[in-house]
XYZ file of C-alpha atoms in Angstrom:
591
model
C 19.176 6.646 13.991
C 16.771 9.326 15.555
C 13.688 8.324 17.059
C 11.092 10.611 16.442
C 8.886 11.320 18.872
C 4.875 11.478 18.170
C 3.099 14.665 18.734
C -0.303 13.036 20.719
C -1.801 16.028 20.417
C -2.762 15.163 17.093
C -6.771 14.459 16.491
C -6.746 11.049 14.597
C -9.436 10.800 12.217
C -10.235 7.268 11.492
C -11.187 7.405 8.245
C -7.917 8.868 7.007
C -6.428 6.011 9.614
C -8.549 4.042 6.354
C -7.212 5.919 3.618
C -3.756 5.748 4.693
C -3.641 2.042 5.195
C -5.361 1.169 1.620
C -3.359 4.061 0.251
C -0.211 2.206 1.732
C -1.533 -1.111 0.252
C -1.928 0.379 -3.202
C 1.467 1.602 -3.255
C 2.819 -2.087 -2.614
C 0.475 -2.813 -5.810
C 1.768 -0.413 -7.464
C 5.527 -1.323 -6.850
C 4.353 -5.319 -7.672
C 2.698 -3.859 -11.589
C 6.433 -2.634 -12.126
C 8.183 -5.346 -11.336
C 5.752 -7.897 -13.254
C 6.369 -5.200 -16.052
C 10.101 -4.932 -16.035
C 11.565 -8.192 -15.197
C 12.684 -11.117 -17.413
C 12.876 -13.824 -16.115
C 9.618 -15.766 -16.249
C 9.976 -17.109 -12.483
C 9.109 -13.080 -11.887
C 7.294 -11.633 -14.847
C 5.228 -15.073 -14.995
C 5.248 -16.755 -12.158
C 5.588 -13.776 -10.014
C 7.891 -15.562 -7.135
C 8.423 -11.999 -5.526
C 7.363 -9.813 -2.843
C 6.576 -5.897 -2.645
C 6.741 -4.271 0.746
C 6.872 -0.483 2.553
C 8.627 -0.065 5.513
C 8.680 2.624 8.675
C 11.650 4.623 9.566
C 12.213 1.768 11.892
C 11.865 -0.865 9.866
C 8.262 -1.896 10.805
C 6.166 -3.398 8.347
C 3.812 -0.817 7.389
C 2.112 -2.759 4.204
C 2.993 -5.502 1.667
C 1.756 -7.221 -1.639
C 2.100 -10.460 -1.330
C 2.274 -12.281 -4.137
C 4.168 -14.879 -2.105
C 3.086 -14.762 1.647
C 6.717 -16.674 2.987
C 8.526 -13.822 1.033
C 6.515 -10.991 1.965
C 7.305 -11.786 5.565
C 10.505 -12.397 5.626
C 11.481 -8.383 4.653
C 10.732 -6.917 7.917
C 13.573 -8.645 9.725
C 15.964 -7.941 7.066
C 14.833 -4.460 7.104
C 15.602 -4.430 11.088
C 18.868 -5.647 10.159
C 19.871 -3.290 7.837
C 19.185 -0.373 9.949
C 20.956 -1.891 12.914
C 23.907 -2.339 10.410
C 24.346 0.685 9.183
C 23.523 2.991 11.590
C 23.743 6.542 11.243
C 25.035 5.768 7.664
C 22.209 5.744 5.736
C 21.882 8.649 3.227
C 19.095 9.508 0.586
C 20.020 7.558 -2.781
C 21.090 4.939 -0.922
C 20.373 1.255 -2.571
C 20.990 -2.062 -0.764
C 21.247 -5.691 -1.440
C 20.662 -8.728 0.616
C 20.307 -12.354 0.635
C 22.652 -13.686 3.311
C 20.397 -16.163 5.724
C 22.407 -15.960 8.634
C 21.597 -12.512 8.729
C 17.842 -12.710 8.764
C 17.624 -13.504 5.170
C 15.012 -16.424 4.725
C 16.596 -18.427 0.960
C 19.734 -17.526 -0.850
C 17.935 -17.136 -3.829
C 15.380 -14.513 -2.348
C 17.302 -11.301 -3.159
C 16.198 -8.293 -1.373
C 16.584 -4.723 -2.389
C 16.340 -1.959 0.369
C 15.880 1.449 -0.487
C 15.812 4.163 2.673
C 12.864 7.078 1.715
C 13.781 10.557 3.063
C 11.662 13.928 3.141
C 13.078 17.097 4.035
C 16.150 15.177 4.765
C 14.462 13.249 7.427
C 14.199 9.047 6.898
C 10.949 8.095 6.917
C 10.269 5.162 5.402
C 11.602 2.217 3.491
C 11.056 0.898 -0.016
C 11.883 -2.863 -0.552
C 11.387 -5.964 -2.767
C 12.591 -9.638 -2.696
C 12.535 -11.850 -5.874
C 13.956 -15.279 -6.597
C 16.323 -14.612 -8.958
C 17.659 -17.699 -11.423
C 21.222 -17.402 -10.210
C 22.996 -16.502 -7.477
C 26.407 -18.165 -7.797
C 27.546 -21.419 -5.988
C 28.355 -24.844 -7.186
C 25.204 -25.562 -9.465
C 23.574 -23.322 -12.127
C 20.463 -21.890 -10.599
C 21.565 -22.486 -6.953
C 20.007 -25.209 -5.945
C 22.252 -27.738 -4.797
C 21.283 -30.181 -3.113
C 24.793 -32.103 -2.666
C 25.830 -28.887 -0.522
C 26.431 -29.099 2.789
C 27.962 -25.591 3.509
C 26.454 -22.284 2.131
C 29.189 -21.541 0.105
C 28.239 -24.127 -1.741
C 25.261 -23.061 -2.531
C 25.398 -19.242 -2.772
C 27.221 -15.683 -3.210
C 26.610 -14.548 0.569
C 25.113 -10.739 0.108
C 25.711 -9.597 3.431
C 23.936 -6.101 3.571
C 25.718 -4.051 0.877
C 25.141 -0.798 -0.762
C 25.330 -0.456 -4.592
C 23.917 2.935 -4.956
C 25.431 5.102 -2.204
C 23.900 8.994 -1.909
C 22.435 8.078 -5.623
C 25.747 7.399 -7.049
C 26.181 3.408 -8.377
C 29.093 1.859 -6.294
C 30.686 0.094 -9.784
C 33.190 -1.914 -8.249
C 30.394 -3.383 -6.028
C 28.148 -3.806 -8.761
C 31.082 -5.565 -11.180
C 31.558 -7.911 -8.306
C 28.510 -9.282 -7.629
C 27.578 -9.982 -10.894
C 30.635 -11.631 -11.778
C 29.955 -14.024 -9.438
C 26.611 -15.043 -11.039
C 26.097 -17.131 -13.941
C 23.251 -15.330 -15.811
C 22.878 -12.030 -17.222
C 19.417 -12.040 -16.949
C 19.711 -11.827 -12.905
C 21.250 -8.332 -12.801
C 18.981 -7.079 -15.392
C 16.264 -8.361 -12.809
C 17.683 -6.463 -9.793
C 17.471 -3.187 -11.723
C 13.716 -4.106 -11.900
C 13.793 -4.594 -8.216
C 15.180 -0.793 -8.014
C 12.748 0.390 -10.120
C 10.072 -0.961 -7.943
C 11.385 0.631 -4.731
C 11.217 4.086 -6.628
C 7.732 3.628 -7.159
C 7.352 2.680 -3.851
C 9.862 6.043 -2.304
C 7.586 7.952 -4.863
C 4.586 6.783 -3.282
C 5.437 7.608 -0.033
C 6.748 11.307 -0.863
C 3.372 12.171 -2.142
C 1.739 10.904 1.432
C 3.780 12.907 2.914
C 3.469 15.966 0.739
C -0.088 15.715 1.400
C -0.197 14.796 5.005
C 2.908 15.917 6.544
C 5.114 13.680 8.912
C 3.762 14.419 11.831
C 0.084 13.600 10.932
C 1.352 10.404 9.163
C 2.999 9.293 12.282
C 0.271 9.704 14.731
C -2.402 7.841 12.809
C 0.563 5.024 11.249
C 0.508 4.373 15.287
C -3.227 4.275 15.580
C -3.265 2.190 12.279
C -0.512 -0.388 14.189
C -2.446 -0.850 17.547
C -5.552 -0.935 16.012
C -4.615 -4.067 13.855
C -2.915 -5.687 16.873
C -6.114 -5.085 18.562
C -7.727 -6.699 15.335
C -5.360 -9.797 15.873
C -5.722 -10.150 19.659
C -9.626 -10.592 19.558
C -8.809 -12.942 16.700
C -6.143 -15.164 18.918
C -9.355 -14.841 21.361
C -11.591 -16.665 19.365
C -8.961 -19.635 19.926
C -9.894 -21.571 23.091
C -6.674 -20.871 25.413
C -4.738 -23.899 26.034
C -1.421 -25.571 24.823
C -2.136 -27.833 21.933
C 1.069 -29.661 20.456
C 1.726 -30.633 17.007
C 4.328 -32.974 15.456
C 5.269 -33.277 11.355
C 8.099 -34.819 9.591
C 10.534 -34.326 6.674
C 12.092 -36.808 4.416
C 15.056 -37.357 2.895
C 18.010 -34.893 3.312
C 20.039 -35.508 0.555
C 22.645 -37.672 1.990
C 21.386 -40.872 4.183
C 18.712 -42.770 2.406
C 15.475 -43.145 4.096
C 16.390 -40.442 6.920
C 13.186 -38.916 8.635
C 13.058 -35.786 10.462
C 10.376 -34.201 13.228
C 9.265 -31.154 13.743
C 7.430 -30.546 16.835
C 5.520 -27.380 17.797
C 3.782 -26.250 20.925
C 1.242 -23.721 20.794
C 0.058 -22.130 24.273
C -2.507 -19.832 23.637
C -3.642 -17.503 26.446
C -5.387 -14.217 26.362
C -5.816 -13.090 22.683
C -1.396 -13.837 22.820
C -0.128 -16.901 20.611
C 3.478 -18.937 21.471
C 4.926 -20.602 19.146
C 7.660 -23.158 20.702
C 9.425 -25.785 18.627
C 11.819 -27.009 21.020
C 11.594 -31.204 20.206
C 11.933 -30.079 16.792
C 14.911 -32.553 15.287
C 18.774 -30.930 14.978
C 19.692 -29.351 11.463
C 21.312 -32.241 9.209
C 23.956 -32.653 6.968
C 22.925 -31.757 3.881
C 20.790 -28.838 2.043
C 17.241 -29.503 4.433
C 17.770 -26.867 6.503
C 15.492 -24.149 7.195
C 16.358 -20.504 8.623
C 14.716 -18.942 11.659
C 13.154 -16.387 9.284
C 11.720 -18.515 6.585
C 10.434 -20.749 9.258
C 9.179 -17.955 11.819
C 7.553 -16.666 8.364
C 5.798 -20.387 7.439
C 4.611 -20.135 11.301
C 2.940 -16.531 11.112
C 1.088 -17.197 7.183
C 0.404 -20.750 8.919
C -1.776 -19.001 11.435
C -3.291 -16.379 8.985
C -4.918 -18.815 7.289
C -7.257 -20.102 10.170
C -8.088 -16.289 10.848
C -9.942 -13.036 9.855
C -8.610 -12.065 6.054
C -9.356 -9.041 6.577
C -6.594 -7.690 9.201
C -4.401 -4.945 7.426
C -0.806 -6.882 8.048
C 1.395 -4.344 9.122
C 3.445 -4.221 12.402
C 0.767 -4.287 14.318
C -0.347 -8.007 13.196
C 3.102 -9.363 14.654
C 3.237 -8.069 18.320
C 0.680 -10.728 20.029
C 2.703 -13.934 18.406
C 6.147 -15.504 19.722
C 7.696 -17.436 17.851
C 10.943 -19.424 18.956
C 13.110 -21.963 17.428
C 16.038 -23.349 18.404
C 19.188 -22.694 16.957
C 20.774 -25.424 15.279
C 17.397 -27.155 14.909
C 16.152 -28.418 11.168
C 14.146 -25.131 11.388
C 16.806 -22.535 12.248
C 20.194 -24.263 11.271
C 23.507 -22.920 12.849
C 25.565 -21.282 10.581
C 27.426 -22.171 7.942
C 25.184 -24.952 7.527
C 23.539 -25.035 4.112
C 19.837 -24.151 3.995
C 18.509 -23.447 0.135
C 15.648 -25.904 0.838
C 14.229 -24.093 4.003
C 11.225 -22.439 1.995
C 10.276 -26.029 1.402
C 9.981 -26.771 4.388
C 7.133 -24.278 5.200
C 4.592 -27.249 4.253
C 5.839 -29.673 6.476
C 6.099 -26.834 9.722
C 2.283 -25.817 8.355
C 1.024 -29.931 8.971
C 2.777 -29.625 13.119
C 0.570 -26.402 13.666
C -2.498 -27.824 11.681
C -2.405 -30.885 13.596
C -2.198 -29.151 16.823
C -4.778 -26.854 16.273
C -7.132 -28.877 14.103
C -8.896 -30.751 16.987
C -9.935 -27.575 19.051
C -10.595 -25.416 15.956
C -11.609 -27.803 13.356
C -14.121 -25.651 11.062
C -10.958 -23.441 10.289
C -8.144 -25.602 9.829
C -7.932 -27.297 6.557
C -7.039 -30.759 5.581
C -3.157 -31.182 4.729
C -2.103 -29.395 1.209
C -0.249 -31.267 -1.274
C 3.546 -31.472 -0.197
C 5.903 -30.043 -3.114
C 8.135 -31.727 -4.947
C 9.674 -29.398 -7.650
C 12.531 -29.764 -10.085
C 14.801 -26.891 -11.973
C 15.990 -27.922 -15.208
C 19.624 -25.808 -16.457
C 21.197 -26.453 -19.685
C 22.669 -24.543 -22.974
C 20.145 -23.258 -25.054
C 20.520 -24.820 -28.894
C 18.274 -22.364 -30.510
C 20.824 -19.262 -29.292
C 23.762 -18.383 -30.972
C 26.091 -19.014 -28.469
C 24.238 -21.522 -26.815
C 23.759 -18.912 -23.779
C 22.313 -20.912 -20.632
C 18.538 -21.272 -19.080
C 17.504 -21.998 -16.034
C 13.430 -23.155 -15.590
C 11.960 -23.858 -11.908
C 8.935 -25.901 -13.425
C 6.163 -24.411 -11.829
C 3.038 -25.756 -13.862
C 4.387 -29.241 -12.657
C 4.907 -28.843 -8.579
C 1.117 -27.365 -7.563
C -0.904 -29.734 -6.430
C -4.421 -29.066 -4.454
C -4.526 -27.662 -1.340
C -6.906 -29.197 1.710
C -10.583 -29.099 1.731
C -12.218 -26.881 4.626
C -15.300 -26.986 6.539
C -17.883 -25.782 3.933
C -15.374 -25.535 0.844
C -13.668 -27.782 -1.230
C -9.697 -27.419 -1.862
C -8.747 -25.285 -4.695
C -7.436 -27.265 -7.704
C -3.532 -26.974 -8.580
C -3.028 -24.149 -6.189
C 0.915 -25.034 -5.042
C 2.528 -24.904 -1.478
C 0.733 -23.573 1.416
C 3.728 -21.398 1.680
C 2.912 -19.774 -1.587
C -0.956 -19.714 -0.717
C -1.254 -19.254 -4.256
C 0.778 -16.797 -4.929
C 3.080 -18.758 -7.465
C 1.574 -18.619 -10.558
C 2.037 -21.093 -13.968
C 4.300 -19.822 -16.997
C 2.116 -18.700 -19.864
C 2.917 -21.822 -22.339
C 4.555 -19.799 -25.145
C 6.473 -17.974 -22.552
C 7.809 -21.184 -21.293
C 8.808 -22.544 -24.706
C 9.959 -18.922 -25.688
C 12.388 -18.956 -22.482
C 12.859 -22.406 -22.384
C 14.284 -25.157 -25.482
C 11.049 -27.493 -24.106
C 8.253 -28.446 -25.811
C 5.141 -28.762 -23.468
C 3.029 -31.883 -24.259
C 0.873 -32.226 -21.551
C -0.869 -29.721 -18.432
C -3.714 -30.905 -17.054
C -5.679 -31.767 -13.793
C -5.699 -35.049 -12.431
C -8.903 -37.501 -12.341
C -8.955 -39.194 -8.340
C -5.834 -37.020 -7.134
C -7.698 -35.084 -4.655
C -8.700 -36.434 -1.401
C -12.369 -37.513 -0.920
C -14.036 -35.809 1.895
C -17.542 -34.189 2.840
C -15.494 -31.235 1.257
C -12.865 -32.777 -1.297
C -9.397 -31.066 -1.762
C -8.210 -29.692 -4.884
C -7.286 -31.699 -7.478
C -3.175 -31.882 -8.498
C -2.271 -32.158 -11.892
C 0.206 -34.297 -14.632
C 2.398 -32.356 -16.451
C 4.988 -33.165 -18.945
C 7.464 -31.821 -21.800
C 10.202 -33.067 -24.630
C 13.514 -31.609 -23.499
C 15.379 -29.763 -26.365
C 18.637 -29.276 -24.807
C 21.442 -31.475 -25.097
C 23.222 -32.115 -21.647
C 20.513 -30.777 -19.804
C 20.532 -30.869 -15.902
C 18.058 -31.665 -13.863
C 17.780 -30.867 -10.032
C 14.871 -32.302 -7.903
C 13.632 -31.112 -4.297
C 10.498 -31.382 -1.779
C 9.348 -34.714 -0.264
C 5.564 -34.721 -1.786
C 6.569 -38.674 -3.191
C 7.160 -39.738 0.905
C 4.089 -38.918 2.598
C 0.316 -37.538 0.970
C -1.283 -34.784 2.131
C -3.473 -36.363 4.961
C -7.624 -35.277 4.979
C -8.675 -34.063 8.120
C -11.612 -34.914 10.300
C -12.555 -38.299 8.627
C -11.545 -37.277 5.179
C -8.948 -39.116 2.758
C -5.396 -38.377 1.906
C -4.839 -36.966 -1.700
C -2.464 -38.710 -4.534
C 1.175 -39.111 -3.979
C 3.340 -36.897 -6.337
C 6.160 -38.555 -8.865
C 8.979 -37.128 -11.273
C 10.192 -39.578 -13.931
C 12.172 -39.654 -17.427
C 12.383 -41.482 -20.401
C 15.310 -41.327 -22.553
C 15.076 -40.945 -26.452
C 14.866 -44.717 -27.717
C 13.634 -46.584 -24.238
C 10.522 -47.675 -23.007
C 11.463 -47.720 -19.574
C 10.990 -44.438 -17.347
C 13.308 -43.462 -14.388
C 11.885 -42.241 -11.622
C 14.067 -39.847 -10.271
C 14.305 -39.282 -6.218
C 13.816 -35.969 -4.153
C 16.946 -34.343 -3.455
C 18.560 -35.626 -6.686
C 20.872 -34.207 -9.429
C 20.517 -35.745 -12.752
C 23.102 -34.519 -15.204
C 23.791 -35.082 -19.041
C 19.975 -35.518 -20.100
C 19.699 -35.969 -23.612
C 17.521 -34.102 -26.058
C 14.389 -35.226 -26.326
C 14.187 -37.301 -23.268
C 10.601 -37.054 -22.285
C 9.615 -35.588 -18.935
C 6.617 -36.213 -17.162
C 5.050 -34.914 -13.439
C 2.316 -35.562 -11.038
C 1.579 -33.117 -8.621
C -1.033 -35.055 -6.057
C -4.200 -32.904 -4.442
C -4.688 -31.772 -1.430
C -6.539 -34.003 1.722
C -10.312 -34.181 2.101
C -12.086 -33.005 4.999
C -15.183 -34.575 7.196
C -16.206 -38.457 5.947
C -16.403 -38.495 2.492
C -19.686 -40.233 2.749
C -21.642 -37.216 3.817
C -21.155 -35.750 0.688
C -24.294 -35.171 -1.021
C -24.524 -37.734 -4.489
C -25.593 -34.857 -6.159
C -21.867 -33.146 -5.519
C -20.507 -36.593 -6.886
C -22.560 -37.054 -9.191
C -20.951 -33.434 -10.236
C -17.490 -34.234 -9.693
C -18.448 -37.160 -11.999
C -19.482 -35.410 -14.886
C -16.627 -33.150 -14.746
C -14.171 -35.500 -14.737
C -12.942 -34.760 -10.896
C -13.615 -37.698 -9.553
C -13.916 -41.295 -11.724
C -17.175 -43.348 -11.362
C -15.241 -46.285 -9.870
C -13.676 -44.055 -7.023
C -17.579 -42.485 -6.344
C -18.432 -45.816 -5.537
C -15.331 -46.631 -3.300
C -14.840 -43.188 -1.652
C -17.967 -41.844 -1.458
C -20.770 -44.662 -1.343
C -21.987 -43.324 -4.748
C -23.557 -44.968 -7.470
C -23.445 -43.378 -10.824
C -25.551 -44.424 -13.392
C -23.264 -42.948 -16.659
C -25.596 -43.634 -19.545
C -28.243 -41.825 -17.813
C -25.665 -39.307 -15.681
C -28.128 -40.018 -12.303
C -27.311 -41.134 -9.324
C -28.846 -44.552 -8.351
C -30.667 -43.833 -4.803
C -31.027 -47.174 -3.874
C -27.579 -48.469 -4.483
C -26.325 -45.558 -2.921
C -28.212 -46.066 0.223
C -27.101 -49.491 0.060
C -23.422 -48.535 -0.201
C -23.590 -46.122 2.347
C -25.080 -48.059 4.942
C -22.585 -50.917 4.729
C -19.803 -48.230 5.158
C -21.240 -46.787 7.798
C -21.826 -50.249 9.461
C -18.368 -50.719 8.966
């Protein structure tokens, strides 16, 4: 590949440095509208568990929608990859495919489509978008398995791989891959994902129509050391120091009541930020592995949280922060080790750095968000013909609340901190349209959130009838281990739980993380709680007439106002009662 080389003699203006970036950002908007347009499945027209991004020549991140943060930062290695890979033989009309994690993929599941952008026969840029797509091949329908403990077990490895080569489709390649997936629905998905990275190639001609290459170059340079400018007075506004930070992980599919650290040390020194999770427990045996990409990723949207929103995330953002995990640890596992679950770990890696940085920067780290525990249900669908499969990833039932901050209280049934919100429910007809379930219940959860001066967001209970016979259910995340703890006196938030009850029983099963339940009967009854996120500061400097709030609205239960908070709540009247309050309060304090 040929570098180009910048011509400094170029005046930057800095407002078009503006223009370009938003313009840049409204592209990767523009390439997310198509793909919530065009695709099928639910998990990405609904619940919109993808990622748009644009690219430089050299694979540097130049701007992203992210829709879901973990994904969104997991292209630009890929990207690097790729280009590496390849070499000189990359060609206009070029279209690739990826997914394979020990090539800087971050989830099997996560299929990437890269698509190189030339003008006047130059490459310029790249087009790409990742998207969890229902099936990719493996031993298990929907591909999570969580008996695996080899990726081929788990996945159809998508080692970088062109399927449009100089515009022309590559058949053969095509005809392979998707033989080797279940669904049809997946490869009618990835020709959404090529859509999208036309709109984004057809974004960037039009720049550079207007602009030309070499004014786009000079001020895309300005644009990337101005935002890692941006980020190093940020890391400045973090006392230097090393701060160290320890989480665990539960359960890893194969020895019962296994426990797993992660350890991170954080030195901080001169607006630069190390991330260093040597201590950090050796990969296991089973499917709780994560990859050095989808953990690096959890590390870098990890730290965005506790700093300025505002920073344009392009290249720029990523040169002041290190980030290094050990091969063969649970957060980079050595290949061919099996690592489906290593999104899900992204919570668990968030609570090491929160709990190293939350005693020197306590106003902007938040109390612990509710750890996942999610479920996929797979089956034949009785209302079809020829009872043509469906695979579900449950979202309305996995997002709990995330942590209460300094000043705000947690957002209510938000999901992972991975996802920041960026995982959205299924529209309810849409679920029972693309599902055989019948939803009975969706609501938020009285008590789940963790009491604090600022209160996390509540979780939820969820629940449906299952219509298909011989259903299959798979079950992942440790959320039913270990709450999400408050921070800074506040309380931990409600434990989650997945059960059953089969047609003609009054007894439920509870069903354990890591778990594959198969031959589930119609109508068996399935029911959720997602807990809510931790509370931060003492919940009794809360003012009564927040409580008395939360009260009224059904957030918090009268008895718990009493216990948690040191509230009295008079509910005939709907006032607080001063005295007993005072009373209440000063015995807890005494205490």
């Amino acid at each position: 590949m040929k570098d180009y080389q910048v011509d400094k003699s170029i005046p930057i203006d800095r407002i078009l440095v503006s223009i370009l970036q938003k313009r840049l950002k409204s592209i990767t908007e523009e390439m997310n509208i198509a793909m919530v347009r065009t695709t099928r499945s639910p998990i990405l027209c609904e619940a919109r568990d993808f990622v748009t991004g644009l690219y430089d020549y050299k694979g540097d991140m130049l701007e992203q929608k992210e829709n879901l943060p973990i994904l969104a930062f997991s292209l630009q290695p890929v990207c690097k990859y790729i280009i590496d890979y390849f070499g000189d033989d990359i060609h206009d009309g070029d279209v690739i495919f990826h997914n394979d994690v020990f090539s800087m993929g971050n989830q099997n599941n996560d299929v990437a489509v890269y698509k190189p952008i030339f003008w006047e026969g130059e490459l310029v840029a790249w087009s790409a978008v990742k998207g969890h797509q229902a099936d990719v091949g493996g031993n298990v329908r929907g591909s999570y398995n969580p008996r695996a403990t080899e990726v081929w077990q788990e996945t159809l490895r998508i080692t970088p791989l062109k399927v449009y080569e100089k515009g022309v489709l590559r058949k053969d390649v095509w005809d392979f891959i998707f033989a080797n997936i279940r669904l049809d629905i997946v490869a009618e998905d990835m020709r959404a994902e090529i859509g999208s990275c036309v709109v984004g190639e057809r974004g960037i001609h039009k720049l550079m129509d207007r602009y030309g290459r070499p004014v786009f170059e000079a001020h895309k340079e300005f644009l990337f050391d101005s935002t890692e400018q941006m980020m190093r007075n940020e890391l400045r506004s973090i006392p230097d120091g090393t701060y160290v930070g320890e989480s665990y992980a539960y359960y890893d599919g194969k020895i019962p009541n296994s426990k797993y650290k992660i350890k991170v040390t954080i030195d901080v020194k001169d607006g630069t930020a190390k991330f260093d999770y040597t201590g950090t427990d050796p990969q296991t045996g089973g499917f709780m592995n994560g990859t050095y990409t989808s953990s690096a990723s959890g590390t870098l949207l990890t730290l965005l949280q506790m700093l300025n929103p505002d920073i344009p995330h392009n290249a720029g953002l990523v040169r002041p922060v290190d980030i290094i995990i050990p091969e063969g640890t649970l957060l980079n596992a050595a290949y061919p080790a099996a690592t489906t679950y290593g999104n899900h770990l992204c919570p668990n890696n968030a609570d090491a750095i929160m709990r190293a940085l939350g005693p020197v920067i306590p106003e902007r780290v938040t109390a612990e968000w509710n750890e996942a525990l999610v479920s996929q249900s797979t089956g034949p669908d009785p209302r079809k013909p020829d009872g043509a499969p469906f695979v579900d990833i449950y979202f309305m039932g996995q997002k709990g609340g995330s942590g209460g901050i300094y000043g705000t209280d947690g957002y209510d049934h938000i999901g992972m901190i991975d996802t920041s919100g960026g995982i959205l429910d299924q529209d309810y007809e849409i679920f029972e349209q693309a599902t055989p379930h019948l939803i009975l219940e969706h609501e938020l959860l009285v008590d789940s959130a963790g009491p604090g001066r600022w209160r996390g967001g509540l979780g939820t209970t969820a629940s449906y009838k299952a219509g298909a016979e011989k259903m299959m259910i798979v079950t992942f995340g440790d959320g039913d281990v270990e709450p999400s703890h408050g921070s800074q006196g506040g309380g931990d938030g409600a434990l989650n739980i997945i059960k059953i009850q089969y047609p003609g029983r009054d007894d439920w099963r509870v069903l354990k993380t890591k778990e594959i339940v198969e031959d589930v009967p119609k109508d068996t009854i399935y029911y959720q709680i997602s807990g809510g996120g931790g509370g931060w500061g003492d919940p009794f400097e809360r003012s009564p007439e927040k409580v008395l709030r939360d009260v009224r609205n059904g957030v918090v239960s009268s008895e718990a106002a009493r216990r948690d908070y040191g509230v009295a709540i008079d509910t005939d009247s709907w006032t607080v009662d001063e005295a007993e309050t005072a009373k209440l309060r000063e015995a807890g304090w005494a205490d």
